[in-house]
Amino acid sequence: MNEFSALGTEALHGLREDLRKDYARFQERGLKLDLTRGKPSAEQLDFSNELLTLPGAGEYRAADGTDCRNYGGLHGLTELREIFSPLLQVPVEQLIASDNSSLSLMHDTVMHAMLFALPGGSVRWVDVERPAFLCPVPGYDRHFAICEKFGIEMIPVEPTADGGLDIDEIERLAASDARIKGLWFVPKYSNPTGVSVSEGHAARLAAMNAAAADFRIFWDDAYSVHHLTDHHVTVAPILRLCAEAGNADRVFVFGSTSKVTFAGAGVSFLGTSPANLQWYLGHIAKRTIGPDKVNHLRHARFLGDAEGVQKLMEQHRDNLAPKFAKVQEILADSLGGTGIATWTEAFGGYFISLDVLDGTAAEVIRLAKEAGIALTPAGSTYPYGRDVRDRNIRLAPSFPPVADLDTAMRGVVLCVKLAAVEKLLQQS
Amino acid sequence: MNEFSALGTEALHGLREDLRKDYARFQERGLKLDLTRGKPSAEQLDFSNELLTLPGAGEYRAADGTDCRNYGGLHGLTELREIFSPLLQVPVEQLIASDNSSLSLMHDTVMHAMLFALPGGSVRWVDVERPAFLCPVPGYDRHFAICEKFGIEMIPVEPTADGGLDIDEIERLAASDARIKGLWFVPKYSNPTGVSVSEGHAARLAAMNAAAADFRIFWDDAYSVHHLTDHHVTVAPILRLCAEAGNADRVFVFGSTSKVTFAGAGVSFLGTSPANLQWYLGHIAKRTIGPDKVNHLRHARFLGDAEGVQKLMEQHRDNLAPKFAKVQEILADSLGGTGIATWTEAFGGYFISLDVLDGTAAEVIRLAKEAGIALTPAGSTYPYGRDVRDRNIRLAPSFPPVADLDTAMRGVVLCVKLAAVEKLLQQS
């Protein structure tokens, strides 16, 4: 296809006519499709249906004899923590298992830091004037929503020209200002770009100078086992790197089985330094007498060991890879060479990050909506919803069946093209 | 038995000798018994073992078609909320179902009120100088621990001479000071006294003048269906009373199945006014994408309806009533007429509140500990652990088998008598 920007005004007018007709026809189909959230499909959930009858009749004892039905055990079940310890690269004794949402663990960690000084810190964040977090962009809207809730200022960190992490800028900012208390970070197959952190960058995050003694990396390892290809990315063991760099308390590691077993009925994990863990458990002990250990037992029985998790993830990959391939295929066929869009191709995770012509993302999303295709709201991959270039769209291919995905993506590329042509004509 | 206080010094000396011998013999048995916490026994947990294989193969759809395995649904499953709506006296649309701990719901409500002004309030509690809660005593240590965590001052409200709620004092205090933001309240079969609130008192709590516009009653209906006799106490529907009195936002109602199904793997409930619920859900939406709906479905299938809950509770009663009777029997046989102890006899709940001779509770607990019987720490039924008269001990008969309970209680009464005699001799 030709570069759109190379087209003359007349050619653009002609193209717009064609695209408008295509769009009108598409709209007439009265579709209702949804590419908004990274939800597993029903087929993926089926892979874990054994959980629906587990732990099984008369089965309620943990390996150590604990009656999982009763109160107690703030750390969660040992055998479950043992399964996820190697996957999250956290020693078992520093890893706790909790309820169904790692988002809750992140939220509660921030909320407690608002009211109780962290190890190494001397002040609760609620008493800090304009506490701030660094937010590599594009990023995860639910991370940003936590900061917004607590009035924590978000400082976006744009990627480098080649789409990589701007580690220099992160180092510069973290060292510059003691009110910068945190960094949101998805280390592997990130949401939404699919990028994974290099060992060198992980080491720099662990070792860098932070002006705030209570600076923390919120290391959301949401996609640690969520591969889409044979190339299984490994990221550096951040907890160990931090300890080796003399910053043992710098990181909170989060993980969950939301996209491994059941999205709404899985288990979550928090791994961190002994001092951080003591701080966290000390506060959480006033909140709960312990997590749902029967669900821990259910998961431990179902998954078996770390290898069991990897095997289950292969089923997910077999299901997801064709969906991702379908999106890539349509993007390449329809937008390749047009110069109006770029997109990511990840080795894993749940998303494709699509950058459209500057100033057209909101319009693409509006056009898609009016054609019955729900996309994540414009700007949602940016703090405060502010995508200053108005160009990023997060595509979530997991939930719809392939046929729907095909239809939806044909609609999306049509909207991308139509919005681009309109924009180019405005500018011409 | 004779009133101890009527005994002369010589008789007391003789009694002390006998008791010391009995205590030494008891100690020699090297027992290890625990009456500390209101934990269900293994037999009680067995009543709900069907949950271990529910919701069942291929069963994951809620009545409205929701796939319970996936994300979503902040309110929790409708069919579960329908079951508990009549039991907690909260309209379904004002009742949400959550994860395994109502303590967490109470904690999170207080914690959010620290950082976000409640409906009707103009200030977050973290900005209030010395915010305070009213705490009828003796009460529940985990309520008090939440206040202590957040630096909320606790104002104990002693019972009236007849052991009832001092509603006059509560009214006086609530009206007197805008920094009084809350009241911890267990309306039925209270922890630890077993007392239930009268309709008149409930109406006064609902209607009383509170100096703080954001004053809230934390109505912990932990024992709503936990009867021990044929006399099923009913308490007034506090949410309705508050609304009728023009104080619709005054109350948060909490409940759970911790002592209905599995203590560690049940479900919890929060019922409140539409404005409070909107406030709560608005904040909690940043914390979670929804509770564990599979566990909701599991519970809904197992319990069926409100009647199913009541039937299950009859099994609990059949199991618990003989344990409570055993404790009552030993207390009456050994301490009746001695004038050194009084205790409660409740129509339900999980505890017996034992008042020993003033100034001896800590000593009784120490003696018991050294004889291998764990009792709740002295003072734990009071804010800050301060039982100024040093007399209250909470007995939790549910967990041990009857034979152990028998042994433990014979040890406890021995300790009560020995401590009393020592005290009387000191004073003589």
PDB file of N, CA and C in Angstrom, chain B residues 219-270:
ATOM      1  N   TRP B 219     -22.137  -1.963  62.591  1.00  0.00           N
ATOM      2  CA  TRP B 219     -23.113  -2.938  63.098  1.00  0.00           C
ATOM      3  C   TRP B 219     -22.646  -4.330  62.670  1.00  0.00           C
ATOM      4  N   ASP B 220     -21.877  -4.969  63.507  1.00  0.00           N
ATOM      5  CA  ASP B 220     -21.255  -6.249  63.147  1.00  0.00           C
ATOM      6  C   ASP B 220     -22.188  -7.398  63.517  1.00  0.00           C
ATOM      7  N   ASP B 221     -23.017  -7.758  62.550  1.00  0.00           N
ATOM      8  CA  ASP B 221     -24.036  -8.793  62.807  1.00  0.00           C
ATOM      9  C   ASP B 221     -23.420 -10.181  62.611  1.00  0.00           C
ATOM     10  N   ALA B 222     -22.366 -10.439  63.365  1.00  0.00           N
ATOM     11  CA  ALA B 222     -21.565 -11.649  63.179  1.00  0.00           C
ATOM     12  C   ALA B 222     -22.309 -12.922  63.558  1.00  0.00           C
ATOM     13  N   TYR B 223     -23.309 -12.763  64.433  1.00  0.00           N
ATOM     14  CA  TYR B 223     -23.973 -13.958  64.967  1.00  0.00           C
ATOM     15  C   TYR B 223     -25.473 -13.942  64.679  1.00  0.00           C
ATOM     16  N   SER B 224     -25.831 -13.435  63.505  1.00  0.00           N
ATOM     17  CA  SER B 224     -27.252 -13.236  63.216  1.00  0.00           C
ATOM     18  C   SER B 224     -28.057 -14.535  63.224  1.00  0.00           C
ATOM     19  N   VAL B 225     -27.430 -15.639  62.874  1.00  0.00           N
ATOM     20  CA  VAL B 225     -28.187 -16.914  62.807  1.00  0.00           C
ATOM     21  C   VAL B 225     -27.567 -17.959  63.729  1.00  0.00           C
ATOM     22  N   HIS B 226     -26.818 -17.506  64.706  1.00  0.00           N
ATOM     23  CA  HIS B 226     -26.029 -18.412  65.546  1.00  0.00           C
ATOM     24  C   HIS B 226     -26.713 -18.652  66.888  1.00  0.00           C
ATOM     25  N   HIS B 227     -27.880 -19.310  66.815  1.00  0.00           N
ATOM     26  CA  HIS B 227     -28.669 -19.556  68.016  1.00  0.00           C
ATOM     27  C   HIS B 227     -28.129 -20.759  68.787  1.00  0.00           C
ATOM     28  N   LEU B 228     -28.326 -20.705  70.104  1.00  0.00           N
ATOM     29  CA  LEU B 228     -27.943 -21.854  70.942  1.00  0.00           C
ATOM     30  C   LEU B 228     -29.141 -22.467  71.646  1.00  0.00           C
ATOM     31  N   THR B 229     -30.307 -21.847  71.492  1.00  0.00           N
ATOM     32  CA  THR B 229     -31.523 -22.344  72.155  1.00  0.00           C
ATOM     33  C   THR B 229     -32.691 -22.217  71.183  1.00  0.00           C
ATOM     34  N   ASP B 230     -33.873 -22.616  71.689  1.00  0.00           N
ATOM     35  CA  ASP B 230     -35.082 -22.447  70.880  1.00  0.00           C
ATOM     36  C   ASP B 230     -35.525 -20.997  70.798  1.00  0.00           C
ATOM     37  N   HIS B 231     -35.020 -20.208  71.717  1.00  0.00           N
ATOM     38  CA  HIS B 231     -35.375 -18.789  71.717  1.00  0.00           C
ATOM     39  C   HIS B 231     -34.498 -18.048  70.705  1.00  0.00           C
ATOM     40  N   HIS B 232     -35.013 -17.879  69.501  1.00  0.00           N
ATOM     41  CA  HIS B 232     -34.256 -17.197  68.458  1.00  0.00           C
ATOM     42  C   HIS B 232     -34.462 -15.690  68.591  1.00  0.00           C
ATOM     43  N   VAL B 233     -33.444 -15.024  69.054  1.00  0.00           N
ATOM     44  CA  VAL B 233     -33.546 -13.579  69.231  1.00  0.00           C
ATOM     45  C   VAL B 233     -33.633 -12.884  67.868  1.00  0.00           C
ATOM     46  N   THR B 234     -34.515 -11.928  67.773  1.00  0.00           N
ATOM     47  CA  THR B 234     -34.581 -11.080  66.575  1.00  0.00           C
ATOM     48  C   THR B 234     -34.187  -9.667  66.973  1.00  0.00           C
ATOM     49  N   VAL B 235     -33.316  -9.071  66.176  1.00  0.00           N
ATOM     50  CA  VAL B 235     -33.023  -7.663  66.465  1.00  0.00           C
ATOM     51  C   VAL B 235     -33.690  -6.787  65.414  1.00  0.00           C
ATOM     52  N   ALA B 236     -33.844  -5.545  65.766  1.00  0.00           N
ATOM     53  CA  ALA B 236     -34.544  -4.602  64.885  1.00  0.00           C
ATOM     54  C   ALA B 236     -33.731  -4.379  63.607  1.00  0.00           C
ATOM     55  N   PRO B 237     -34.438  -4.115  62.507  1.00  0.00           N
ATOM     56  CA  PRO B 237     -33.757  -3.865  61.221  1.00  0.00           C
ATOM     57  C   PRO B 237     -33.144  -2.473  61.217  1.00  0.00           C
ATOM     58  N   ILE B 238     -31.891  -2.395  61.596  1.00  0.00           N
ATOM     59  CA  ILE B 238     -31.265  -1.110  61.891  1.00  0.00           C
ATOM     60  C   ILE B 238     -31.215  -0.180  60.680  1.00  0.00           C
ATOM     61  N   LEU B 239     -30.987  -0.762  59.500  1.00  0.00           N
ATOM     62  CA  LEU B 239     -30.923   0.100  58.305  1.00  0.00           C
ATOM     63  C   LEU B 239     -32.246   0.840  58.114  1.00  0.00           C
ATOM     64  N   ARG B 240     -33.337   0.104  58.287  1.00  0.00           N
ATOM     65  CA  ARG B 240     -34.652   0.725  58.111  1.00  0.00           C
ATOM     66  C   ARG B 240     -34.918   1.762  59.206  1.00  0.00           C
ATOM     67  N   LEU B 241     -34.568   1.405  60.440  1.00  0.00           N
ATOM     68  CA  LEU B 241     -34.768   2.350  61.540  1.00  0.00           C
ATOM     69  C   LEU B 241     -34.002   3.648  61.295  1.00  0.00           C
ATOM     70  N   CYS B 242     -32.761   3.514  60.819  1.00  0.00           N
ATOM     71  CA  CYS B 242     -31.954   4.710  60.551  1.00  0.00           C
ATOM     72  C   CYS B 242     -32.597   5.561  59.467  1.00  0.00           C
ATOM     73  N   ALA B 243     -33.056   4.897  58.401  1.00  0.00           N
ATOM     74  CA  ALA B 243     -33.683   5.634  57.309  1.00  0.00           C
ATOM     75  C   ALA B 243     -34.937   6.352  57.803  1.00  0.00           C
ATOM     76  N   GLU B 244     -35.737   5.645  58.593  1.00  0.00           N
ATOM     77  CA  GLU B 244     -36.978   6.232  59.113  1.00  0.00           C
ATOM     78  C   GLU B 244     -36.706   7.417  60.040  1.00  0.00           C
ATOM     79  N   ALA B 245     -35.560   7.346  60.728  1.00  0.00           N
ATOM     80  CA  ALA B 245     -35.221   8.419  61.665  1.00  0.00           C
ATOM     81  C   ALA B 245     -34.530   9.593  60.968  1.00  0.00           C
ATOM     82  N   GLY B 246     -34.384   9.486  59.650  1.00  0.00           N
ATOM     83  CA  GLY B 246     -33.736  10.578  58.918  1.00  0.00           C
ATOM     84  C   GLY B 246     -32.222  10.500  58.969  1.00  0.00           C
ATOM     85  N   ASN B 247     -31.707   9.343  59.397  1.00  0.00           N
ATOM     86  CA  ASN B 247     -30.254   9.137  59.445  1.00  0.00           C
ATOM     87  C   ASN B 247     -29.858   7.952  58.558  1.00  0.00           C
ATOM     88  N   ALA B 248     -30.298   8.010  57.315  1.00  0.00           N
ATOM     89  CA  ALA B 248     -30.156   6.862  56.408  1.00  0.00           C
ATOM     90  C   ALA B 248     -28.715   6.372  56.310  1.00  0.00           C
ATOM     91  N   ASP B 249     -27.770   7.295  56.373  1.00  0.00           N
ATOM     92  CA  ASP B 249     -26.367   6.917  56.141  1.00  0.00           C
ATOM     93  C   ASP B 249     -25.629   6.541  57.430  1.00  0.00           C
ATOM     94  N   ARG B 250     -26.350   6.342  58.494  1.00  0.00           N
ATOM     95  CA  ARG B 250     -25.692   6.163  59.790  1.00  0.00           C
ATOM     96  C   ARG B 250     -25.023   4.811  59.978  1.00  0.00           C
ATOM     97  N   VAL B 251     -25.478   3.781  59.257  1.00  0.00           N
ATOM     98  CA  VAL B 251     -25.019   2.441  59.641  1.00  0.00           C
ATOM     99  C   VAL B 251     -24.394   1.646  58.492  1.00  0.00           C
ATOM    100  N   PHE B 252     -23.343   0.923  58.818  1.00  0.00           N
ATOM    101  CA  PHE B 252     -22.782  -0.126  57.968  1.00  0.00           C
ATOM    102  C   PHE B 252     -23.077  -1.466  58.649  1.00  0.00           C
ATOM    103  N   VAL B 253     -23.756  -2.358  57.940  1.00  0.00           N
ATOM    104  CA  VAL B 253     -24.071  -3.687  58.487  1.00  0.00           C
ATOM    105  C   VAL B 253     -23.086  -4.702  57.908  1.00  0.00           C
ATOM    106  N   PHE B 254     -22.487  -5.501  58.768  1.00  0.00           N
ATOM    107  CA  PHE B 254     -21.528  -6.514  58.325  1.00  0.00           C
ATOM    108  C   PHE B 254     -21.996  -7.910  58.712  1.00  0.00           C
ATOM    109  N   GLY B 255     -21.692  -8.864  57.868  1.00  0.00           N
ATOM    110  CA  GLY B 255     -22.010 -10.252  58.183  1.00  0.00           C
ATOM    111  C   GLY B 255     -21.087 -11.170  57.417  1.00  0.00           C
ATOM    112  N   SER B 256     -21.064 -12.432  57.793  1.00  0.00           N
ATOM    113  CA  SER B 256     -20.237 -13.383  57.049  1.00  0.00           C
ATOM    114  C   SER B 256     -20.695 -14.804  57.312  1.00  0.00           C
ATOM    115  N   THR B 257     -20.159 -15.716  56.516  1.00  0.00           N
ATOM    116  CA  THR B 257     -20.442 -17.134  56.750  1.00  0.00           C
ATOM    117  C   THR B 257     -19.271 -17.817  57.454  1.00  0.00           C
ATOM    118  N   SER B 258     -18.400 -17.027  58.067  1.00  0.00           N
ATOM    119  CA  SER B 258     -17.220 -17.632  58.698  1.00  0.00           C
ATOM    120  C   SER B 258     -17.615 -18.693  59.729  1.00  0.00           C
ATOM    121  N   LYS B 259     -18.687 -18.460  60.439  1.00  0.00           N
ATOM    122  CA  LYS B 259     -19.141 -19.441  61.429  1.00  0.00           C
ATOM    123  C   LYS B 259     -20.452 -20.079  60.982  1.00  0.00           C
ATOM    124  N   VAL B 260     -20.635 -20.106  59.651  1.00  0.00           N
ATOM    125  CA  VAL B 260     -21.781 -20.793  59.054  1.00  0.00           C
ATOM    126  C   VAL B 260     -21.260 -21.937  58.183  1.00  0.00           C
ATOM    127  N   THR B 261     -20.311 -21.590  57.277  1.00  0.00           N
ATOM    128  CA  THR B 261     -19.715 -22.625  56.435  1.00  0.00           C
ATOM    129  C   THR B 261     -18.262 -22.851  56.875  1.00  0.00           C
ATOM    130  N   PHE B 262     -17.309 -22.300  56.116  1.00  0.00           N
ATOM    131  CA  PHE B 262     -15.891 -22.462  56.458  1.00  0.00           C
ATOM    132  C   PHE B 262     -15.340 -21.143  57.004  1.00  0.00           C
ATOM    133  N   ALA B 263     -14.689 -21.226  58.154  1.00  0.00           N
ATOM    134  CA  ALA B 263     -14.201 -20.001  58.814  1.00  0.00           C
ATOM    135  C   ALA B 263     -13.214 -19.237  57.930  1.00  0.00           C
ATOM    136  N   GLY B 264     -12.386 -19.960  57.182  1.00  0.00           N
ATOM    137  CA  GLY B 264     -11.364 -19.296  56.380  1.00  0.00           C
ATOM    138  C   GLY B 264     -11.723 -19.183  54.916  1.00  0.00           C
ATOM    139  N   ALA B 265     -12.812 -19.779  54.508  1.00  0.00           N
ATOM    140  CA  ALA B 265     -13.114 -19.837  53.079  1.00  0.00           C
ATOM    141  C   ALA B 265     -14.588 -19.561  52.805  1.00  0.00           C
ATOM    142  N   GLY B 266     -15.152 -18.675  53.613  1.00  0.00           N
ATOM    143  CA  GLY B 266     -16.550 -18.316  53.443  1.00  0.00           C
ATOM    144  C   GLY B 266     -16.714 -17.065  52.605  1.00  0.00           C
ATOM    145  N   VAL B 267     -17.853 -16.418  52.802  1.00  0.00           N
ATOM    146  CA  VAL B 267     -18.130 -15.172  52.099  1.00  0.00           C
ATOM    147  C   VAL B 267     -18.587 -14.138  53.118  1.00  0.00           C
ATOM    148  N   SER B 268     -18.417 -12.864  52.768  1.00  0.00           N
ATOM    149  CA  SER B 268     -18.760 -11.799  53.697  1.00  0.00           C
ATOM    150  C   SER B 268     -19.725 -10.827  53.035  1.00  0.00           C
ATOM    151  N   PHE B 269     -20.359 -10.017  53.862  1.00  0.00           N
ATOM    152  CA  PHE B 269     -21.411  -9.123  53.362  1.00  0.00           C
ATOM    153  C   PHE B 269     -21.295  -7.730  53.979  1.00  0.00           C
ATOM    154  N   LEU B 270     -21.662  -6.762  53.153  1.00  0.00           N
ATOM    155  CA  LEU B 270     -21.758  -5.389  53.631  1.00  0.00           C
ATOM    156  C   LEU B 270     -23.087  -4.824  53.151  1.00  0.00           C
TER     157      LEU B 270
END
